[in-house]
Amino acid sequence: MIIDYSEQLIVQEVAPRDGLQIEPTWVETADKIALIDQLSHAGFSRIEAGSFVSPKAIPALRDGEQVFAGIRRRTGVIYVALVPNRKGAERALAAKADELNLVMSASQTHNRANMRMSCEASLAAFGDIVALARDVGGVTLNGTVATAFGCPFEGRIEEDRVMRLIDQYLDLGLDGITLADTTGMANPRQVDRMIMRALHRLTPASLTLHFHNTRGLGLANVLAAYEAGARRFDAALGGLGGCPFAPGASGNICTEDLVNLCDEMGIPTGIDLPLLIELSRTLPALLGHDVPGQVMKAGRNCDVHPVPEYVRGL
Amino acid sequence: MIIDYSEQLIVQEVAPRDGLQIEPTWVETADKIALIDQLSHAGFSRIEAGSFVSPKAIPALRDGEQVFAGIRRRTGVIYVALVPNRKGAERALAAKADELNLVMSASQTHNRANMRMSCEASLAAFGDIVALARDVGGVTLNGTVATAFGCPFEGRIEEDRVMRLIDQYLDLGLDGITLADTTGMANPRQVDRMIMRALHRLTPASLTLHFHNTRGLGLANVLAAYEAGARRFDAALGGLGGCPFAPGASGNICTEDLVNLCDEMGIPTGIDLPLLIELSRTLPALLGHDVPGQVMKAGRNCDVHPVPEYVRGL
């Protein structure tokens, strides 16, 4: 099969937001800032740096303002903030986030579980946020369709429904759209079909895929999406993150595992893999537990090991 | 991309051999037999049931004879034995293994580390084993090319060298050939190229792929191989196994994670996934540690969870 692997794959690093949000251990604001600054240095063009949600709902990210105020903004890097509602949007705009990421689930049940409102109520709130952001200016808007590939409560989600939601997001005037496999239910064949359809509505530069590695399919799904024409992907350092509604699940696809795959296949990412691995190896001490990333344990595909002494003697 | 996913993917279960061989905990012969019998029941057509290596080299599998004598052989299931040398082949033939699997590394250094001899010496020994097996009759012969996609000591392996080894195996009269990614160094693009070339020499029914999930690429590699025309794959229940020469590495691709992928994509396997998951969930108690399999923790893609109470009340 002849496929062109020369086009850049853009990784949006989400560990500082999606990764840290479910961590039970408090990560100091200074450590969050240092992590984001090091990620900026590693070559990412997009970093989801924080969330402006209620500190009661997600205490781990209650320092969004301080984080955005403290990071050293690197030219060319877009610092994204997740916002769940108008109040969050006001805070994110005041903090000078470069992009706001709005989230709604394709599944009514999951949206109620996650956002405590119906999809219709979410969409109406998005309208307010778009108007507010356009007033303030200087910010781009991304809309995430969570559970786009399946819902842990409702099961399979109709592809037509996902396409309608994309259309509704575009009608609202959002600049980019993320299709999220929130609990790792996607498979490569489904991904291929979904991307083909989504790219009739969106350009590769305005479509992001957000996969989880819950059942070991994360990188296979990325590859299927890339081969179908997608170019932008979320990933979290160390494979941090997860979904509270998917018990036993592992988290987001792991950034360094993804960049290792790209390096091996010749897909350019612009990201410094050795630095990324070094950074990932600091996570267990920061968080107090092992992380799911595999390359930070096994090394890159291309790393060789010393020949054992007894072999030299043979 | 239109690909035909209707052709069966044949899984050879290798946990009883490749999975157990590096376990530090002794697994009782009766437990090994029970595991193999349950695997036979789950729908596998091929099971690597044991190894006839020196009990000093691999004490965990020192009961090969008793295992082969104790299993209930199911019609249509091929019970494979790994044999490292002529003595092992004699034992495997006496134990009435249906197939002997011979192993040599593409890398001289890895072959010396693993088999304590050069590739040339390994090939010469294979000649003896083939002659012996043809004398006895009623047995098929498979040859594994280990480190075919990369060597942890030598790095990249020339594809031409792998093709030459396939030709040498075929010249010896072997019935089937396995290309093994012993330490998880393969990537999907390389796999695609390698399978394309191998299928000029072999039929899909005589080529097996053995992938490891060391760096999270196992299932992506399977998919690339299937899409390139390969149909037979090794996998280990729970993702057991690994390589002593790849520190920090996780093991073989996980059987239930692979079957879950196939079920979701509509690729037939003939294997009972719920039974497999049940069986994998017995492994931690049997071995005294967690296993890398993800579906045994998260459930199948298609499993749904109960809706939380507070959502019903919204």
XYZ file of C-alpha atoms in Angstrom:
628
model
C 0.000 0.000 0.000
C 1.586 3.296 -1.040
C 0.800 6.085 1.421
C 2.551 9.436 1.684
C 4.016 9.774 5.172
C 5.870 13.023 4.483
C 3.189 15.422 5.752
C 3.653 16.720 9.267
C 1.609 15.231 12.079
C 0.787 17.974 14.578
C 0.662 16.880 18.197
C -1.248 18.974 20.698
C 0.126 18.153 24.143
C -2.717 17.844 26.661
C -0.991 16.481 29.775
C -1.105 19.803 31.675
C -4.914 19.818 31.358
C -6.408 16.457 30.442
C -3.546 14.594 32.066
C -3.470 16.360 35.393
C -7.198 16.853 35.883
C -7.827 13.436 37.421
C -4.605 13.217 39.443
C -5.347 12.860 43.144
C -1.967 14.387 44.091
C -1.813 18.201 44.020
C 0.782 19.403 41.516
C 2.261 22.744 42.594
C 1.582 25.707 40.301
C 5.328 26.172 39.800
C 5.661 22.541 38.703
C 2.794 22.935 36.235
C 4.449 26.048 34.808
C 7.822 24.308 34.557
C 6.202 21.350 32.771
C 4.470 23.603 30.230
C 7.645 25.619 29.638
C 9.627 22.445 29.022
C 6.933 21.202 26.640
C 7.140 24.541 24.761
C 10.856 23.921 24.485
C 10.359 20.366 23.116
C 8.810 21.669 19.910
C 5.033 21.510 20.365
C 3.051 24.112 18.465
C -0.071 23.557 20.588
C -0.332 22.899 24.327
C -3.565 22.530 26.296
C -2.231 24.363 29.319
C -5.156 24.502 31.691
C -8.831 24.488 32.356
C -11.188 27.158 33.670
C -13.751 24.929 35.316
C -15.184 25.200 38.782
C -12.447 24.594 41.382
C -14.995 22.446 43.210
C -15.499 20.204 40.168
C -11.774 19.869 39.341
C -9.622 21.031 42.263
C -6.447 19.731 40.576
C -6.685 22.582 38.032
C -7.936 25.367 40.298
C -4.825 27.475 39.561
C -5.577 28.128 35.871
C -5.047 31.893 36.167
C -1.677 31.561 37.887
C -0.521 28.939 35.376
C -1.404 31.103 32.358
C 0.208 34.125 34.044
C 3.381 32.212 34.898
C 4.282 30.372 31.700
C 6.917 31.747 29.352
C 5.033 32.022 26.070
C 7.105 30.828 23.180
C 6.489 32.428 19.775
C 4.467 30.158 17.539
C 3.018 28.080 20.362
C -0.749 28.206 20.899
C -1.730 27.839 24.559
C -5.217 26.367 24.792
C -7.649 26.534 27.723
C -10.590 24.228 28.276
C -13.763 26.117 29.180
C -17.006 24.451 30.228
C -19.248 27.543 30.324
C -19.485 31.346 29.998
C -17.875 31.982 33.366
C -14.934 29.750 32.382
C -14.664 31.582 29.071
C -14.489 34.944 30.836
C -11.685 33.657 33.057
C -9.801 32.119 30.108
C -10.075 35.335 28.081
C -8.847 37.374 31.051
C -5.920 34.931 31.360
C -5.140 35.517 27.668
C -5.473 31.954 26.467
C -4.765 31.791 22.721
C -7.589 29.349 22.109
C -10.684 28.239 23.991
C -11.707 24.600 23.789
C -15.431 23.954 24.351
C -16.639 20.435 25.111
C -19.889 18.631 24.584
C -20.547 14.902 24.292
C -22.246 13.369 21.281
C -24.061 11.185 23.791
C -26.857 12.880 25.775
C -26.225 10.566 28.712
C -22.488 11.240 28.778
C -23.063 14.997 28.441
C -25.424 14.877 31.403
C -22.888 12.834 33.375
C -19.960 15.092 32.447
C -21.490 18.558 32.001
C -24.721 18.090 33.978
C -26.845 19.380 31.119
C -28.391 18.261 27.834
C -26.559 18.633 24.510
C -29.041 21.333 23.518
C -28.221 23.345 26.661
C -24.486 22.932 25.925
C -24.916 24.192 22.374
C -26.896 27.222 23.545
C -24.145 28.057 26.038
C -21.561 27.753 23.233
C -23.441 30.485 21.334
C -22.930 32.859 24.251
C -19.246 31.999 24.503
C -18.660 32.527 20.781
C -20.296 35.985 20.977
C -18.200 36.886 24.014
C -14.949 35.676 22.411
C -15.635 37.563 19.172
C -16.224 40.734 21.231
C -12.905 40.349 23.019
C -11.055 39.172 19.886
C -7.584 37.689 19.424
C -8.640 34.178 20.325
C -9.548 31.115 18.303
C -12.290 28.679 19.262
C -12.255 24.908 19.134
C -15.207 22.648 19.823
C -14.754 19.082 21.056
C -17.289 16.362 20.328
C -16.682 13.950 23.202
C -17.724 10.271 22.959
C -17.782 10.723 19.159
C -16.732 7.084 18.618
C -18.854 5.531 21.343
C -20.366 6.221 24.741
C -19.689 4.075 27.789
C -23.399 4.354 28.721
C -25.161 4.410 25.346
C -22.706 2.328 23.311
C -22.299 3.015 19.593
C -22.951 6.625 18.469
C -24.501 7.189 15.043
C -21.971 8.708 12.629
C -24.763 10.874 11.210
C -25.210 12.425 14.647
C -21.493 13.262 14.840
C -21.641 14.857 11.388
C -24.694 16.930 12.411
C -22.823 18.132 15.511
C -19.837 19.122 13.353
C -22.219 21.113 11.167
C -23.777 22.783 14.219
C -20.309 23.683 15.567
C -19.381 25.172 12.189
C -22.665 27.106 12.080
C -21.751 28.594 15.466
C -18.536 29.852 13.880
C -16.002 27.649 15.673
C -12.547 27.586 14.035
C -11.639 23.987 14.761
C -13.258 20.755 15.833
C -11.956 17.833 17.863
C -13.497 14.385 17.621
C -12.756 12.661 20.908
C -12.763 8.957 21.689
C -13.284 9.756 25.350
C -13.262 6.210 26.693
C -11.234 4.388 24.048
C -14.052 2.736 22.105
C -12.912 3.574 18.576
C -11.448 1.078 16.133
C -9.330 1.860 13.051
C -12.007 0.897 10.535
C -14.545 3.180 12.192
C -11.922 5.940 12.431
C -11.189 5.686 8.719
C -14.892 6.059 7.844
C -15.426 8.907 10.309
C -12.401 10.909 9.115
C -13.372 10.470 5.468
C -16.782 11.950 6.240
C -15.467 14.686 8.557
C -12.984 15.867 5.913
C -15.892 16.672 3.619
C -16.780 19.364 6.159
C -13.385 20.323 7.587
C -9.832 20.873 6.394
C -7.079 18.697 7.918
C -5.841 21.843 9.715
C -9.173 22.357 11.476
C -9.783 18.750 12.595
C -8.146 17.278 15.694
C -8.437 13.674 16.821
C -8.347 12.824 20.493
C -7.801 9.119 21.137
C -7.475 7.124 24.321
C -5.475 3.919 24.634
C -8.019 2.234 26.888
C -7.945 -1.061 25.000
C -4.541 -0.797 23.330
C -5.863 0.670 20.068
C -4.712 4.271 20.487
C -1.779 4.312 18.072
C -3.535 2.045 15.564
C -6.357 4.599 15.538
C -3.928 7.494 15.028
C -2.386 5.717 12.074
C -5.779 4.967 10.515
C -6.736 8.622 10.956
C -3.466 9.896 9.486
C -3.802 7.537 6.532
C -7.354 8.838 6.012
C -6.033 12.412 5.879
C -6.173 13.684 9.479
C -3.116 15.649 10.632
C -3.774 16.928 14.173
C -3.801 14.761 17.272
C -4.054 15.231 21.020
C -1.667 13.218 23.187
C -0.513 13.343 26.797
C 3.016 12.993 28.088
C 3.401 9.614 29.795
C -0.098 8.625 28.643
C -1.626 10.503 31.565
C -5.356 11.047 31.894
C -8.395 8.893 31.582
C -12.104 9.134 32.102
C -13.818 8.767 35.477
C -16.697 6.988 33.731
C -14.526 4.191 32.311
C -13.340 2.149 35.289
C -10.026 0.343 34.877
C -9.165 2.329 31.780
C -5.739 3.628 30.875
C -5.489 7.206 29.634
C -4.829 9.379 26.643
C -2.511 8.136 23.956
C 1.035 8.735 25.115
C 2.874 11.594 23.418
C 6.333 10.073 23.416
C 4.967 6.719 22.199
C 3.253 8.580 19.344
C 6.339 10.639 18.446
C 8.459 7.466 18.546
C 6.020 5.855 16.073
C 6.231 8.916 13.815
C 10.037 9.051 13.979
C 10.229 5.362 13.031
C 7.821 5.782 10.122
C 9.399 8.980 8.854
C 6.357 11.143 9.680
C 7.674 14.597 10.683
C 6.420 16.070 13.985
C 9.024 18.711 14.840
C 9.193 17.331 18.378
C 12.389 16.440 20.231
C 11.832 12.813 21.307
C 14.850 12.365 23.614
C 13.826 15.516 25.516
C 10.249 14.264 25.686
C 11.341 10.914 27.118
C 13.490 12.690 29.691
C 10.504 14.833 30.662
C 8.165 11.842 30.877
C 10.612 10.096 33.196
C 10.124 12.938 35.712
C 6.376 12.224 35.953
C 6.392 9.264 38.374
C 8.211 11.360 41.001
C 5.908 14.333 40.364
C 2.697 12.306 40.602
C 3.662 9.527 42.970
C 2.822 6.679 40.616
C 3.935 4.834 37.498
C 2.545 6.139 34.176
C 1.259 4.094 31.201
C 3.829 5.359 28.663
C 5.909 2.515 27.192
C 8.755 4.279 25.396
C 9.773 6.042 28.619
C 10.329 2.512 29.994
C 11.667 0.591 26.987
C 13.446 3.411 25.142
C 13.031 4.257 21.477
C 12.785 1.560 18.781
C 16.177 2.686 17.543
C 17.983 2.532 20.927
C 20.422 -0.368 21.110
C 21.653 -2.181 24.205
C 25.189 -3.239 25.118
C 26.126 -6.770 24.058
C 26.307 -9.082 27.109
C 29.813 -10.118 28.186
C 29.215 -13.853 27.663
C 28.322 -13.232 24.016
C 31.608 -11.464 23.374
C 33.384 -14.503 24.783
C 31.584 -17.030 22.527
C -9.308 3.294 1.918
C -11.223 0.150 0.904
C -9.741 -2.975 2.427
C -11.396 -6.372 2.699
C -11.641 -7.336 6.369
C -13.698 -10.477 5.808
C -10.823 -12.967 5.685
C -10.124 -14.862 8.882
C -7.226 -13.794 11.066
C -5.696 -16.895 12.649
C -4.363 -16.426 16.162
C -1.779 -18.855 17.498
C -1.913 -18.652 21.283
C 1.609 -18.708 22.722
C 1.061 -17.939 26.413
C 1.696 -21.528 27.591
C 5.175 -21.381 26.033
C 6.389 -17.870 25.238
C 4.289 -16.376 28.010
C 5.255 -18.698 30.832
C 8.931 -19.168 29.967
C 10.131 -16.041 31.755
C 7.762 -16.244 34.744
C 9.703 -16.505 37.994
C 6.793 -18.274 39.740
C 6.496 -22.009 39.087
C 3.185 -22.851 37.415
C 2.050 -26.364 38.343
C 1.837 -28.879 35.498
C -1.873 -29.361 36.209
C -2.443 -25.603 35.892
C -0.574 -25.501 32.590
C -2.685 -28.380 31.290
C -5.906 -26.705 32.475
C -4.878 -23.443 30.770
C -4.157 -25.191 27.462
C -7.409 -27.172 27.623
C -9.387 -23.992 28.236
C -7.599 -22.296 25.348
C -8.506 -25.263 23.114
C -12.088 -24.709 24.187
C -11.976 -20.976 23.349
C -11.616 -21.657 19.644
C -7.894 -21.486 18.842
C -6.727 -23.671 15.974
C -3.071 -23.374 17.003
C -1.559 -23.361 20.503
C 2.146 -23.239 21.326
C 1.842 -25.592 24.255
C 5.392 -26.032 25.471
C 9.061 -26.053 24.869
C 11.647 -28.833 24.862
C 14.676 -26.840 25.898
C 17.173 -27.646 28.602
C 15.476 -27.576 32.019
C 18.521 -25.697 33.237
C 18.063 -22.961 30.619
C 14.301 -22.586 31.141
C 13.210 -24.287 34.371
C 9.685 -22.815 34.093
C 8.975 -25.193 31.169
C 10.831 -28.289 32.400
C 7.586 -30.316 32.392
C 7.054 -30.318 28.601
C 6.545 -34.093 28.420
C 3.938 -34.135 31.189
C 2.105 -31.175 29.680
C 1.875 -32.780 26.225
C 0.823 -36.073 27.820
C -1.831 -34.424 29.986
C -3.688 -32.098 27.618
C -6.987 -33.129 26.081
C -6.309 -32.804 22.365
C -9.172 -31.189 20.560
C -9.774 -32.173 16.937
C -8.549 -29.500 14.568
C -6.188 -27.894 17.071
C -2.465 -27.998 16.287
C -0.313 -28.218 19.425
C 3.099 -26.720 18.735
C 6.346 -27.285 20.620
C 9.377 -25.041 20.526
C 12.619 -26.968 20.000
C 16.076 -25.426 20.177
C 18.126 -28.407 19.003
C 18.118 -32.087 17.990
C 17.708 -33.333 21.546
C 14.677 -31.066 21.974
C 13.257 -32.302 18.675
C 13.588 -35.923 19.823
C 11.716 -35.106 23.028
C 9.005 -33.147 21.159
C 8.503 -35.969 18.653
C 8.275 -38.512 21.485
C 5.691 -36.242 23.152
C 3.711 -36.233 19.892
C 3.735 -32.478 19.256
C 1.829 -31.717 16.038
C 4.357 -29.129 14.961
C 7.930 -28.268 15.849
C 8.943 -24.619 15.941
C 12.650 -23.962 15.332
C 14.138 -20.600 16.226
C 17.100 -18.639 14.960
C 17.719 -14.903 15.095
C 18.362 -12.823 11.994
C 20.972 -11.046 14.092
C 24.214 -12.961 14.716
C 24.663 -11.199 18.043
C 21.136 -12.005 19.241
C 21.462 -15.614 18.094
C 24.677 -15.935 20.078
C 22.995 -14.327 23.107
C 19.871 -16.472 22.831
C 21.055 -19.781 21.319
C 24.778 -19.535 22.161
C 25.790 -20.274 18.580
C 26.194 -18.575 15.204
C 23.352 -18.430 12.669
C 25.299 -20.858 10.469
C 25.483 -23.389 13.312
C 21.741 -22.963 13.950
C 20.924 -23.599 10.287
C 23.093 -26.716 10.227
C 21.294 -28.049 13.305
C 17.946 -27.366 11.610
C 18.990 -29.647 8.773
C 19.422 -32.516 11.243
C 16.054 -31.819 12.848
C 14.253 -31.732 9.505
C 15.759 -35.105 8.563
C 14.767 -36.575 11.920
C 11.204 -35.203 11.720
C 10.727 -36.502 8.160
C 11.854 -39.943 9.352
C 9.327 -39.971 12.173
C 6.591 -38.316 10.092
C 3.205 -36.892 11.059
C 4.605 -33.561 12.139
C 4.882 -30.154 10.469
C 7.874 -27.856 10.853
C 7.906 -24.119 11.390
C 10.977 -21.910 11.433
C 11.059 -18.634 13.321
C 13.290 -15.758 12.255
C 13.733 -13.876 15.530
C 14.747 -10.173 15.580
C 13.533 -9.982 11.968
C 12.467 -6.355 12.420
C 15.422 -5.205 14.502
C 17.956 -6.424 17.034
C 18.391 -4.846 20.461
C 22.168 -5.170 20.042
C 22.718 -4.606 16.316
C 19.794 -2.278 15.586
C 18.157 -2.344 12.152
C 18.291 -5.696 10.296
C 18.596 -5.622 6.499
C 15.378 -6.793 4.849
C 17.471 -8.602 2.244
C 18.990 -10.690 5.020
C 15.527 -11.657 6.292
C 14.476 -12.638 2.775
C 17.619 -14.758 2.371
C 16.858 -16.532 5.653
C 13.307 -17.231 4.483
C 14.770 -18.760 1.320
C 17.195 -20.864 3.366
C 14.354 -22.076 5.608
C 12.320 -23.005 2.536
C 15.319 -24.795 1.023
C 15.519 -26.853 4.222
C 11.924 -27.936 3.610
C 10.195 -26.121 6.467
C 6.394 -25.887 6.111
C 5.894 -22.491 7.677
C 7.879 -19.438 8.685
C 7.411 -16.945 11.496
C 8.874 -13.455 11.343
C 9.327 -12.340 14.926
C 9.700 -8.822 16.269
C 11.371 -10.208 19.365
C 11.895 -6.934 21.223
C 9.162 -4.758 19.743
C 11.232 -2.716 17.286
C 8.947 -2.986 14.238
C 6.840 -0.153 12.880
C 3.799 -0.474 10.586
C 5.498 0.975 7.528
C 8.381 -1.481 7.840
C 5.919 -4.313 8.471
C 4.003 -3.463 5.304
C 7.188 -3.576 3.210
C 8.430 -6.777 4.841
C 5.130 -8.649 4.388
C 4.845 -7.578 0.760
C 8.276 -9.057 0.100
C 7.723 -12.179 2.229
C 4.473 -12.972 0.404
C 6.428 -13.287 -2.830
C 8.025 -16.337 -1.211
C 5.283 -17.625 1.071
C 1.513 -18.080 1.058
C -0.512 -16.273 3.735
C -1.181 -19.697 5.304
C 2.532 -20.406 5.730
C 3.574 -17.034 7.175
C 3.107 -16.147 10.848
C 3.858 -12.765 12.406
C 5.022 -12.557 15.984
C 4.830 -9.022 17.378
C 5.645 -7.610 20.779
C 3.949 -4.566 22.270
C 7.145 -3.203 23.811
C 6.551 0.355 22.618
C 2.772 0.275 22.159
C 2.893 -0.578 18.454
C 1.835 -4.226 18.613
C -1.717 -3.962 17.338
C -0.836 -1.251 14.802
C 1.745 -3.681 13.423
C -0.793 -6.518 13.271
C -3.181 -4.314 11.340
C -0.481 -3.208 8.905
C 0.463 -6.857 8.365
C -3.147 -7.970 7.873
C -3.740 -5.142 5.407
C -0.605 -6.227 3.530
C -1.995 -9.770 3.246
C -0.716 -11.619 6.334
C -3.261 -13.815 8.081
C -1.506 -15.665 10.938
C -0.384 -14.054 14.173
C 1.074 -15.138 17.489
C -0.396 -13.585 20.625
C -0.283 -14.348 24.343
C -3.177 -14.331 26.785
C -2.875 -11.289 29.050
C 0.070 -10.020 26.993
C 2.432 -12.334 28.876
C 6.029 -12.827 27.837
C 8.860 -10.559 26.886
C 12.522 -10.780 26.126
C 15.255 -10.934 28.770
C 17.475 -8.823 26.496
C 15.045 -5.857 26.362
C 14.967 -4.385 29.851
C 11.735 -2.637 30.890
C 9.866 -4.100 27.951
C 6.288 -5.337 28.028
C 5.519 -8.631 26.354
C 3.852 -10.314 23.433
C 0.807 -8.676 21.913
C -2.166 -9.570 24.066
C -4.550 -12.161 22.625
C -7.771 -10.746 24.031
C -6.784 -7.201 23.007
C -6.166 -8.510 19.472
C -9.430 -10.487 19.325
C -11.306 -7.436 20.653
C -9.792 -5.360 17.817
C -10.826 -8.000 15.279
C -14.354 -8.266 16.684
C -14.770 -4.486 16.471
C -13.458 -4.336 12.907
C -15.454 -7.329 11.708
C -12.383 -9.505 11.099
C -13.385 -13.113 11.897
C -11.161 -15.076 14.299
C -13.408 -17.901 15.517
C -12.353 -17.139 19.084
C -14.724 -16.673 22.016
C -13.736 -13.265 23.432
C -15.792 -13.293 26.647
C -14.297 -16.689 27.543
C -10.829 -15.379 26.734
C -11.280 -12.347 28.990
C -12.512 -14.597 31.787
C -9.437 -16.786 31.339
C -7.063 -13.805 31.265
C -8.566 -12.558 34.517
C -7.352 -15.765 36.209
C -3.715 -14.986 35.308
C -2.836 -12.494 38.064
C -3.746 -15.054 40.746
C -1.873 -17.822 38.889
C 1.298 -15.769 38.388
C 1.244 -13.454 41.368
C 1.353 -10.221 39.385
C -0.679 -7.910 37.176
C -0.522 -8.592 33.422
C -0.230 -6.033 30.573
C -3.536 -6.923 28.855
C -5.887 -3.932 28.667
C -9.225 -5.446 27.637
C -9.151 -7.761 30.671
C -9.131 -4.533 32.743
C -11.331 -2.172 30.709
C -13.698 -4.684 29.120
C -14.542 -4.903 25.437
C -15.132 -1.774 23.305
C -18.771 -2.771 23.103
C -19.348 -3.241 26.851
C -21.531 -0.489 28.313
C -21.604 0.733 31.905
C -24.601 1.520 34.120
C -25.738 5.147 34.045
C -24.845 6.897 37.328
C -27.754 7.636 39.660
C -27.271 11.414 39.604
C -27.639 11.441 35.823
C -31.013 9.714 36.007
C -32.132 12.420 38.416
C -31.100 15.356 36.182
